[in-house]
Coordinates of C-alpha atoms in Angstrom, one line a residue:
X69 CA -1.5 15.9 -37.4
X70 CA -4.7 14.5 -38.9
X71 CA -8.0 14.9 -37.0
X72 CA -8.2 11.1 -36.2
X73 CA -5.1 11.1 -34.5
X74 CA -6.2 14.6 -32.6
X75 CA -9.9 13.3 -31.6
X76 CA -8.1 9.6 -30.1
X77 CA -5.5 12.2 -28.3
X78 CA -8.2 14.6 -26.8
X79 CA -10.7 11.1 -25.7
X80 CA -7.9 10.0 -23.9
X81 CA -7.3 13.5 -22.0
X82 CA -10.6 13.5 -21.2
X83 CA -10.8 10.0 -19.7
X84 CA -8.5 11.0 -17.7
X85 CA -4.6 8.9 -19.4
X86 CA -2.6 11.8 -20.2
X87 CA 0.1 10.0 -20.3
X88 CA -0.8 9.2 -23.8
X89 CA 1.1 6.5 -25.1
X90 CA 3.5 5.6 -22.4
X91 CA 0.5 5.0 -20.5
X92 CA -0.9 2.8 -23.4
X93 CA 2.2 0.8 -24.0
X94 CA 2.4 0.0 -20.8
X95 CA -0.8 -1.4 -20.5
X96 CA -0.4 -4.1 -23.0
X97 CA 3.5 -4.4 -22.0
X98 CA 2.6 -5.4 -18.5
X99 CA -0.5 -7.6 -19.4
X100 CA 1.7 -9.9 -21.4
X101 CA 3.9 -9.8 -18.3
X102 CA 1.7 -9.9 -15.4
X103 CA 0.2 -13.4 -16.6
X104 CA 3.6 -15.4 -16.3
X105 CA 3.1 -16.2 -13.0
X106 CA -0.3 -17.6 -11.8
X107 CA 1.2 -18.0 -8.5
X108 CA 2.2 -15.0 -7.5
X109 CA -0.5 -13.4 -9.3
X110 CA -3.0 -14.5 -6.4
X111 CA -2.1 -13.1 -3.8
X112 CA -2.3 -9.0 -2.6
X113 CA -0.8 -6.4 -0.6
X114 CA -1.6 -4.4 2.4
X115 CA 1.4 -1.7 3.0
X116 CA 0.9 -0.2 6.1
X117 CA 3.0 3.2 5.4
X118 CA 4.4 5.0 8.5
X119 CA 4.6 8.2 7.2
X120 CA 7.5 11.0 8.4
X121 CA 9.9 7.7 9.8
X122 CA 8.8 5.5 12.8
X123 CA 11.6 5.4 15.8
X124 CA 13.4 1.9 15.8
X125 CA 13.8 2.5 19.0
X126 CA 10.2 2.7 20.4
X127 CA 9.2 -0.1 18.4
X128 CA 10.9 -3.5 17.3
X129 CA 14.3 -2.4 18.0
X130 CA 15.2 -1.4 22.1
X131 CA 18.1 -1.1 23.2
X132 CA 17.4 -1.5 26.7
X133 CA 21.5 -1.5 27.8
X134 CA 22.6 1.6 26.2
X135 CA 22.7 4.8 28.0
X136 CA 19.8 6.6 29.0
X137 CA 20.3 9.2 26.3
X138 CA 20.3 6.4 23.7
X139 CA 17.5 4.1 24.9
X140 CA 15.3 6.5 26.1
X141 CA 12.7 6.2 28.7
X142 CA 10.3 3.3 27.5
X143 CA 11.3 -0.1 28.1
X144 CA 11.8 -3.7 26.5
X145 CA 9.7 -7.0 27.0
X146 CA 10.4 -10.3 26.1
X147 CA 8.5 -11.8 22.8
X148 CA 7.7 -15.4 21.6
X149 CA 10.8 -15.3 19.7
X150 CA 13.9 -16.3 22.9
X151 CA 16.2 -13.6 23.7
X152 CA 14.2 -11.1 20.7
X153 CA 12.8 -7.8 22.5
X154 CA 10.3 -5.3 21.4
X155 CA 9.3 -1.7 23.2
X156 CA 7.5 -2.3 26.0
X157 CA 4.3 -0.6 24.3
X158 CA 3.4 -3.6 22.0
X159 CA 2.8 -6.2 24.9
X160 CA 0.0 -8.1 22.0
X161 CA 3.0 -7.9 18.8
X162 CA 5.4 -9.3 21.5
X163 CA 3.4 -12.6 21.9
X164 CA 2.9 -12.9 18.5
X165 CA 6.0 -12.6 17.1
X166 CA 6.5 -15.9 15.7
X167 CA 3.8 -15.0 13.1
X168 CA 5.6 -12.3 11.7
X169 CA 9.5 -11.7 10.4
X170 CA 11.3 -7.8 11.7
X171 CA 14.3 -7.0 9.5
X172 CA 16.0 -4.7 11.7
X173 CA 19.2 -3.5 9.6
X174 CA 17.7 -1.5 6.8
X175 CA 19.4 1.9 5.9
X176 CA 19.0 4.4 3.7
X177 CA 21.5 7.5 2.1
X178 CA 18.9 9.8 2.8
X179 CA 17.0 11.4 6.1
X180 CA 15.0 13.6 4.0
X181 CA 11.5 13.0 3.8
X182 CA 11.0 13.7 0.4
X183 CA 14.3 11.9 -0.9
X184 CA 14.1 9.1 1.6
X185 CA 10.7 7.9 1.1
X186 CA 11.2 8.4 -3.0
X187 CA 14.2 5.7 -2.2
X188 CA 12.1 3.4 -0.6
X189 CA 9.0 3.1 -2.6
X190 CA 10.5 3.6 -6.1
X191 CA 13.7 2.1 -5.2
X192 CA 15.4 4.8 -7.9
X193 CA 18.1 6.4 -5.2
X194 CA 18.5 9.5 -5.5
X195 CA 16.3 10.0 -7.8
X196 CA 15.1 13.7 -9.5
X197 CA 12.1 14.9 -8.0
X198 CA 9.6 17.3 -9.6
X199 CA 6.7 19.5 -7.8
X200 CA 7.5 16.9 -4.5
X201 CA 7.3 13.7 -7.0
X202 CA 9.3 11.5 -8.3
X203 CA 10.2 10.6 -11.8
X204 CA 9.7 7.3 -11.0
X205 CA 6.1 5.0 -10.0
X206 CA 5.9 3.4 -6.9
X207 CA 5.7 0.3 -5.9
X208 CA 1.7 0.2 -5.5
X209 CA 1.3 2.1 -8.7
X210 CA 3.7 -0.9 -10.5
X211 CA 2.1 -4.0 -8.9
X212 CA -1.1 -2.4 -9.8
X213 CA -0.1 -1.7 -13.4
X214 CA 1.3 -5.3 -13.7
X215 CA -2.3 -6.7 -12.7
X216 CA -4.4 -4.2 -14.7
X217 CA -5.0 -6.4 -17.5
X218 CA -4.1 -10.0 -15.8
X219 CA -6.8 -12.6 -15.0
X220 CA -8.3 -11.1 -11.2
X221 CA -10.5 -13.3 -10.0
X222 CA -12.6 -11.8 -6.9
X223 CA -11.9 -14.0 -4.1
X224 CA -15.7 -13.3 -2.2
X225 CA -18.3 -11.4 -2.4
X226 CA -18.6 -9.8 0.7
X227 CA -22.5 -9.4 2.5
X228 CA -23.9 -9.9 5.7
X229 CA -21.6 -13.2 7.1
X230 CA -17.9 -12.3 8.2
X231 CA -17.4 -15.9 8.8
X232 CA -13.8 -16.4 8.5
X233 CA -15.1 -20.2 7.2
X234 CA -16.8 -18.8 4.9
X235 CA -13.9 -16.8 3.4
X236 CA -11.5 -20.0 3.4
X237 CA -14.8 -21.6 1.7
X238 CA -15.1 -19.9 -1.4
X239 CA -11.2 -20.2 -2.6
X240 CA -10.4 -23.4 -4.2
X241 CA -6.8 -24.8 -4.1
X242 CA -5.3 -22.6 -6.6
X243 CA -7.3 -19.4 -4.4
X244 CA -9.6 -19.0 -6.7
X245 CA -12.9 -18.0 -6.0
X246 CA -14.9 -21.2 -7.0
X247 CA -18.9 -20.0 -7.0
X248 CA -17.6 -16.5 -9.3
X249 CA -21.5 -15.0 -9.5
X250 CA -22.2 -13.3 -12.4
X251 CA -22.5 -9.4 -12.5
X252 CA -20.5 -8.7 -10.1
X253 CA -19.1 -5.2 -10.0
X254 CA -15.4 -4.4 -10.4
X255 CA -13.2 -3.4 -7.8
X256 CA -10.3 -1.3 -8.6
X257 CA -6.9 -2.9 -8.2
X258 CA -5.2 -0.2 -5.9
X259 CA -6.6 1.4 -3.2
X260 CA -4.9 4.0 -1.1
X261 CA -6.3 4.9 2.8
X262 CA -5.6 8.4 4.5
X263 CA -7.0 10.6 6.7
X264 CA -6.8 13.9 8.0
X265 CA -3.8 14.8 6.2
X266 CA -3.0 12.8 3.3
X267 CA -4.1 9.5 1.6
X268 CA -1.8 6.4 1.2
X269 CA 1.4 6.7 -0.7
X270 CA 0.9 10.4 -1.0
X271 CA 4.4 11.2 -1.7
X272 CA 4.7 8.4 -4.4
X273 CA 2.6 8.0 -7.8
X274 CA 2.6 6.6 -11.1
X275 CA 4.6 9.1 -12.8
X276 CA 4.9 7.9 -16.2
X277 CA 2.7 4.7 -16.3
X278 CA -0.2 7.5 -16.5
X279 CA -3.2 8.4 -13.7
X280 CA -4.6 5.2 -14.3
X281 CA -2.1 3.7 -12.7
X282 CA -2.7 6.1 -9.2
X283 CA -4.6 4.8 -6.3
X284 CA -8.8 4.9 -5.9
X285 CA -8.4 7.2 -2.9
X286 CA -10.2 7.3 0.5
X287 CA -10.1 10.3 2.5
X288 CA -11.8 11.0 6.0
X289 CA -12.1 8.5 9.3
X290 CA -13.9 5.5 9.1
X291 CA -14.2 4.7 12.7
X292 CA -16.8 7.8 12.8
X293 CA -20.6 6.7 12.7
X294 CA -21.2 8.8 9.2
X295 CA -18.8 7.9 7.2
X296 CA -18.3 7.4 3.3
X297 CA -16.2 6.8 0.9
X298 CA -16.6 10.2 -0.9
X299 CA -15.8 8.7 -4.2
X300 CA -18.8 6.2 -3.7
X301 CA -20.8 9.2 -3.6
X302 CA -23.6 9.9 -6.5
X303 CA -23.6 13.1 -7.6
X304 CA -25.5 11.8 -10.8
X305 CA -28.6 9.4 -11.5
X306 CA -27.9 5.6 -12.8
X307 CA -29.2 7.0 -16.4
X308 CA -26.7 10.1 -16.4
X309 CA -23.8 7.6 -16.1
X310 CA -25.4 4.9 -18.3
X311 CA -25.8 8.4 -20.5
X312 CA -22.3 9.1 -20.6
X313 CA -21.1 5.5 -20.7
X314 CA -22.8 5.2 -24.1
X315 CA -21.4 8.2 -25.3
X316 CA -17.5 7.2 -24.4
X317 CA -18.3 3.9 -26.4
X318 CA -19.4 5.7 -28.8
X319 CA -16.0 7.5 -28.9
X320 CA -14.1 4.2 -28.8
X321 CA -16.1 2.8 -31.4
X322 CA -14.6 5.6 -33.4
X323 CA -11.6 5.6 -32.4
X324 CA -10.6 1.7 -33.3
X325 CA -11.4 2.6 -37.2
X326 CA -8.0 5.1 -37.4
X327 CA -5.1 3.5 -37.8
X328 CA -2.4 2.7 -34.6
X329 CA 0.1 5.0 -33.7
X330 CA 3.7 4.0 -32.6
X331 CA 5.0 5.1 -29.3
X332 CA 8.5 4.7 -30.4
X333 CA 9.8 2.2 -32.9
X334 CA 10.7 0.2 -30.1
X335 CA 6.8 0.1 -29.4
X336 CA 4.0 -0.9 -31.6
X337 CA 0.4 -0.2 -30.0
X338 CA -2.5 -2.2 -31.0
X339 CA -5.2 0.2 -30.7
X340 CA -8.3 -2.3 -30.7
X341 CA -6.7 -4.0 -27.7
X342 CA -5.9 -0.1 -26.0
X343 CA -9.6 0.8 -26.6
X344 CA -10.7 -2.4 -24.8
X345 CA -8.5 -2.0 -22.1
X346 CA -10.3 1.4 -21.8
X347 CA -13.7 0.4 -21.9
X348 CA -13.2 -1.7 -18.9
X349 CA -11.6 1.2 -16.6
X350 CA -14.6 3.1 -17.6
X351 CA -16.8 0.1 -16.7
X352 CA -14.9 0.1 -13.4
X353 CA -15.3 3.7 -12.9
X354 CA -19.2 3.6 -13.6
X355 CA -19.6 1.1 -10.7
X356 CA -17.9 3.1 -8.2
X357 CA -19.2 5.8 -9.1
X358 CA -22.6 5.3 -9.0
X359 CA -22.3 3.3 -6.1
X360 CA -23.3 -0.2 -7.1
X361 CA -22.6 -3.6 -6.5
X362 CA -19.3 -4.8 -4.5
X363 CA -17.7 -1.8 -4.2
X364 CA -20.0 -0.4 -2.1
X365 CA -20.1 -3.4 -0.3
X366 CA -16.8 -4.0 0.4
X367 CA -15.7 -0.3 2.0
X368 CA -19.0 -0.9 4.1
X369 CA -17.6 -1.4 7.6
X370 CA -21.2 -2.1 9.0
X371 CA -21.2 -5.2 7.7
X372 CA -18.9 -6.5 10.2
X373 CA -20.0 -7.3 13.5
X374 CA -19.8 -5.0 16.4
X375 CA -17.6 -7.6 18.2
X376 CA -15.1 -7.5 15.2
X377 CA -14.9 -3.8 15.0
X378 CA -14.3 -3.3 18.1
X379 CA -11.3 -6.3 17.9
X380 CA -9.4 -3.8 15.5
X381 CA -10.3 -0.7 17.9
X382 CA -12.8 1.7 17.5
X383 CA -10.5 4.5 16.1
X384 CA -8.9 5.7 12.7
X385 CA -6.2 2.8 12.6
X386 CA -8.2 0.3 13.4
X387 CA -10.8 0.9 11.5
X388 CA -8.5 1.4 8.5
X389 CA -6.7 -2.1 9.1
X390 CA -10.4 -3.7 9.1
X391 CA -11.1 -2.2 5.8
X392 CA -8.0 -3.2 4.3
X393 CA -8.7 -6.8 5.4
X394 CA -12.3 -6.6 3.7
X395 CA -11.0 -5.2 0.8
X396 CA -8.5 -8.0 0.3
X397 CA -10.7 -10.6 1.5
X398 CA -13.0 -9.0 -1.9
X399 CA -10.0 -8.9 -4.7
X400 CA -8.1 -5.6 -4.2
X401 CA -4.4 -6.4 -5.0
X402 CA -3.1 -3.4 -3.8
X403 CA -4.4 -1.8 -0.2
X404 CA -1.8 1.1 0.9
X405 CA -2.7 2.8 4.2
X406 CA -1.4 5.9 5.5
X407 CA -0.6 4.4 8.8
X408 CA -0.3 7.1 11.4
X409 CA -1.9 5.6 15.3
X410 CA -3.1 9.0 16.4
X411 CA -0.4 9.4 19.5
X412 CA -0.8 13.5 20.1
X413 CA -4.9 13.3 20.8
X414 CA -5.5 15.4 17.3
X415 CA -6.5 12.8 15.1
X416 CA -3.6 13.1 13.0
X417 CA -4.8 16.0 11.6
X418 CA -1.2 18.4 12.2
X419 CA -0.2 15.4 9.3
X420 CA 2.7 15.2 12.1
X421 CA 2.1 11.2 11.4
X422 CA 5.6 9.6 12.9
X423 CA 7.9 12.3 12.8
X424 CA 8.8 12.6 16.2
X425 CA 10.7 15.5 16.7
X426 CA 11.1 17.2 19.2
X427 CA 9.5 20.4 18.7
X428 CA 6.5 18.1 17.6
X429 CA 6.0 16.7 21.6
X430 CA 7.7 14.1 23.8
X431 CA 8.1 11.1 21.7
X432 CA 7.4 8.5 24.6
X433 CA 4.3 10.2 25.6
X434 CA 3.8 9.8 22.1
X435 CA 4.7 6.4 22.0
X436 CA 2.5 5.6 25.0
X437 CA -0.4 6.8 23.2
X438 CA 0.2 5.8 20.3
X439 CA 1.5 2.0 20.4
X440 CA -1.9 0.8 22.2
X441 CA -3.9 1.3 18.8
X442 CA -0.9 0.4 16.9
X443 CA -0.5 -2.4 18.2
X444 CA -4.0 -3.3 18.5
X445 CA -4.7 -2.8 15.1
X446 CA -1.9 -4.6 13.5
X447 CA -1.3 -7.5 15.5
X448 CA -5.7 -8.3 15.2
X449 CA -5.2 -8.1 11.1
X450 CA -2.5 -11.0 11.6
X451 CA -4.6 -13.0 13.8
X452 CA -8.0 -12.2 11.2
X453 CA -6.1 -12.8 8.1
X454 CA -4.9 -16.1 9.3
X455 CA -8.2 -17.2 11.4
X456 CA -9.4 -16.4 7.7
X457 CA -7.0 -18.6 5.7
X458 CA -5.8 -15.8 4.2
X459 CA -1.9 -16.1 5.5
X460 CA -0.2 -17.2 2.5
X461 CA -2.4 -15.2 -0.1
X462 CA -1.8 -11.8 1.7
X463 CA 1.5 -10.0 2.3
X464 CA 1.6 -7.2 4.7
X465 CA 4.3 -4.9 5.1
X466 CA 5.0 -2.0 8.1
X467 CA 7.4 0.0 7.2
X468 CA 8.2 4.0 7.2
X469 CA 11.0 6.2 5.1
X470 CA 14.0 5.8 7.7
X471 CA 14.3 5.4 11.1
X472 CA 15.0 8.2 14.1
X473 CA 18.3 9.2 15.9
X474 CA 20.2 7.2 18.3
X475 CA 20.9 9.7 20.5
X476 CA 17.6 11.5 22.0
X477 CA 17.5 15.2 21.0
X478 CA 16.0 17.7 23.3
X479 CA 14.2 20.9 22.8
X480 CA 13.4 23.0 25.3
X481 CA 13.2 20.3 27.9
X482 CA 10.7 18.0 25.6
X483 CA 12.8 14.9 24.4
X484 CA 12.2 13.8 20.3
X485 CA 14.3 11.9 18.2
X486 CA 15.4 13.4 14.5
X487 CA 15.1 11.6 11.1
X488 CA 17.8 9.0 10.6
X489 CA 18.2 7.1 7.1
X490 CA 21.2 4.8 8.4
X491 CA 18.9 2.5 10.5
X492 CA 15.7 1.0 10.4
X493 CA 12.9 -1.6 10.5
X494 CA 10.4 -3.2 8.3
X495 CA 7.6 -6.0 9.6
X496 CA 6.8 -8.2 7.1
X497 CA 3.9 -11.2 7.7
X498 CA 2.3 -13.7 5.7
X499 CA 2.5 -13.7 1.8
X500 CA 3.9 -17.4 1.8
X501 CA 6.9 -16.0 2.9
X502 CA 8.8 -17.6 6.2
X503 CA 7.7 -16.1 9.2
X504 CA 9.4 -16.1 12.5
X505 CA 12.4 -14.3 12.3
X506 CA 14.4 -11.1 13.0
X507 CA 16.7 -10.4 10.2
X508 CA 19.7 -8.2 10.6
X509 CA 21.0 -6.2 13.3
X510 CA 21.8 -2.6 14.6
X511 CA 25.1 -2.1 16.8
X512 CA 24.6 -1.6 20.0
X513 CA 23.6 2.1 20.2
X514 CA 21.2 1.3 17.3
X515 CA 23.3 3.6 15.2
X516 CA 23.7 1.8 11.9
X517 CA 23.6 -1.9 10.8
X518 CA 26.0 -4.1 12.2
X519 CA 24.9 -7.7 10.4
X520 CA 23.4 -8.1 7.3
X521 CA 22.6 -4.6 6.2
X522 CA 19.7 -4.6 3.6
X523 CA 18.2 -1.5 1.7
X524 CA 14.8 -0.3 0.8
X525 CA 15.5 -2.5 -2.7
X526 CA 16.0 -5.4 -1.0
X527 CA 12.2 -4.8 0.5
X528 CA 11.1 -4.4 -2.5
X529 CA 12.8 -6.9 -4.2
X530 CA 11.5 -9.2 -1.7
X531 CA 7.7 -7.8 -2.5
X532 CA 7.6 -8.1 -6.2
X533 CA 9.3 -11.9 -5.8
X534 CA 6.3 -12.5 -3.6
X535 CA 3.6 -11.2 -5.9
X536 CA 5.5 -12.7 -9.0
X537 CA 6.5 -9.6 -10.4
X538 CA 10.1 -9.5 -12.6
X539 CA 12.1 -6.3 -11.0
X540 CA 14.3 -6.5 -14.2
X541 CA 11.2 -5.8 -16.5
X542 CA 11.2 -2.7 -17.8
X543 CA 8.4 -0.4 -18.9
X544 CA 8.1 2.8 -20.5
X545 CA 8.7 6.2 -19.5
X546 CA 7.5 9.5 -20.9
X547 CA 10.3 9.8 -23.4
X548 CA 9.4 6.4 -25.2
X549 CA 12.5 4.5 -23.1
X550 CA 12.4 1.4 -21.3
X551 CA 13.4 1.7 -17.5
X552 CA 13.8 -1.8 -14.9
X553 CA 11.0 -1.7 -12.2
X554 CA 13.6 -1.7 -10.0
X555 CA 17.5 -1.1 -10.8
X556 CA 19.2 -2.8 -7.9
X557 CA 17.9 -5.1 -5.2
X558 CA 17.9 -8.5 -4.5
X559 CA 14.7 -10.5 -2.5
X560 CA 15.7 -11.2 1.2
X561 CA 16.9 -14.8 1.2
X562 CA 15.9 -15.5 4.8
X563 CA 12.4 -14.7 3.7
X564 CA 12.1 -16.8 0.9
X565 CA 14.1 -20.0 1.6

């Protein structure tokens, strides 16, 4: 190996691609890609992950007829949608329920945690798993790999005004943002929420697409007076990262007079192009880092009116659906919360999350804890998003590894439902897709599917046909091979008719 090739190897450890040139073929791979479809390009994700498998039951899915042991002790109430029922504690998703499409017939092979949610948000079944991760990337870590290099426009530069007119205002008709002012800083594509416990898609990852393709992570509780983004945080002056900027350019500068390396012979890199490509992450991490320009801005909940804030609910889930509005509403593609209601008084911080067992507490003094804020939180980012315009430009999807046992399980006296991959439910609002709807159907126990039975693929089929991502693409793994975003799945017809 000659010392060119060493030095461009050891700069890219040290910004932080390891992944070498897997991650690098990708890069320009998806570019090309990602810019076919202007369309679905626009628009942006919020995944609102309900980590450890939310009940079916105790949500969007009662079964207020079956026996006592099966329905359990909550009850159902009517929705906008005739003869359609939801649990009794989401009296304000009820009434909207028209806005929104439930598929209630999704099953999985697996009740594992670890299995179940690599099925869902890699949609590689059964695939090998390594240290708790899978081979695979999920779905946040693709879409944002598809729109590293595409045209992002930033949709508005969010200061003191949260008028939603204002909002609608600054999008032309292809959702552009028509008054772009110039240096504006860079948010990152993918942003993943947590707290207590564990941030986002924290099971997922990029696997091979590289660390650039991972999540700019936020930790901690933003409904708390003193919090920050702990990645906004300085730990250096403007001039120490202007410093070190100059010396990484420096480095590329270097770099681009070797000559390109082949990943494989399938894959020819063209090294000018990677070295640009890596210039701009490191532009992007030099404004978050030290804290300037929209970035800061845009995870600054104080902006937003007192009134507003408290619409979402002045705890940890609501507070995190506000920011993933705002975060949207500024150009992030990819928002994916941890979405865990705290339902046991702890804030979440046991990382029980939704896995109601029994031995964790009584699920429906849980439920009744939990489903106020859960259903405050997610039925006020409908209503903003489309009071805001934003309906048909953002996607948001509820949705948790596998639903929980038909049959209640008691321990000790304290009643819990188990982990149960054959049945399940997803939300699914805005994105242009049809709203309105309840898609599928679990027998009458709520035991498996019994009409049109759809999979975690299917989900994500659905979700890459709405952002205008090919599942059949492939990209490139570790060993130089080319593997399909997603093997089998087909969008969710009802959804896109």
């Amino acid at each position: 190996m000659d010392n060119l090739t060493s030095t461009r190897r050891n700069f890219l450890q040290q910004v932080g691609f390891g992944g070498g040139s897997a991650f690098l073929s990708n890069l320009v791979h998806a570019s090309t890609q990602a810019n076919r479809n202007p369309e679905g390009r626009e628009k942006s994700l919020i995944l609102l992950w309900q980590d450890g498998g939310p009940s079916h039951f105790e949500t969007f899915d009662p079964k207020p007829d079956a026996p006592l042991e099966f329905r359990g002790e909550l009850g159902a109430i009517a929705t906008a949608i005739p003869g359609v029922q939801f649990c009794e504690v989401l009296p304000r998703l009820s009434q909207l329920a028209n806005r929104f499409s439930i598929v209630r017939s999704i099953h999985q092979p697996s009740s594992g945690h670890v299995v179940g949610t690599h099925n869902f948000i890699t949609g590689h079944e059964g695939s090998p798993v390594v240290n708790g991760k899978s081979l695979y990337p999920d779905l946040a870590s693709i879409i944002h790999r598809m729109r590293s290099e595409a045209s992002r426009p930033t949709s508005l530069l969010i200061g003191e005004s949260t008028d939603p007119r204002l909002a609608a205002g600054m999008l032309n008709a292809n959702g552009v943002s028509a008054n772009p002012l110039p240096g504006q800083s860079e948010l990152p594509n993918y942003v993943g929420i947590g707290g207590q416990y564990s941030i986002g898609l924290h099971r997922g990852g990029p696997a091979y697409l590289g660390p650039a393709a991972g999540a700019f992570e936020v930790a901690g509780d933003p409904s708390l007076p003193d919090f920050q983004v702990q990645n906004l945080r300085r730990s250096a002056t403007r001039q120490q990262f202007s410093d070190r900027l100059h010396i990484l350019r420096q480095l590329n500068l270097f770099g681009q007079t070797g000559t390109p390396q082949a990943a494989s012979p399938d894959v020819a890199l063209d090294l000018r192009g990677q070295m640009s490509a890596i210039d701009r992450f490191q532009k992007q991490a030099f404004d978050l880092l030290s804290g300037s320009g929209q970035a800061a801005r845009a995870f600054d909940l104080s902006r937003e009116t007192r009134r507003t804030r408290e619409r979402y609910g002045l705890n940890t889930a609501g507070q995190q659906a506000l920011m993933a509005r705002r975060l949207v509403e500024a150009g992030v593609r990819v928002t994916a919360i941890r979405f865990s209601p705290d339902g046991r008084g702890d804030g979440d911080r046991s990382g029980i999350g939704w896995d109601d067992h029994a031995v964790h507490g009584n699920i429906f003094q849980v439920m009744r804890r939990r489903g106020p804020q859960f259903d405050q939180a997610v039925s006020t980012l409908i209503e903003d998003l489309e009071e805001r315009g934003l309906r048909d430009r953002v996607l948001v999807v509820l949705a948790g590894e596998f639903g929980r046992t038909p049959r209640v399980h008691n321990h000790k006296g304290c009643p819990g439902r188990e982990h149960w991959g054959p049945a399940g439910n997803v939300l699914i609002y805005g994105g242009g897709l049809t709203m309105g709807q309840v898609i599928g159907a679990t027998n009458a126990k709520g035991e498996r599917p019994a009409d049109r039975p759809l999979k975690p693929q299917d989900v994500l089929a659905t979700i890459y046909h709405c952002l205008g991502i090919n599942p059949a693409q492939t990209l490139i793994n570790q060993v130089g091979r080319p593997v399909a975003i997603l093997p089998s799945g087909t969008p969710i017809s009802e959804l896109i008719s």
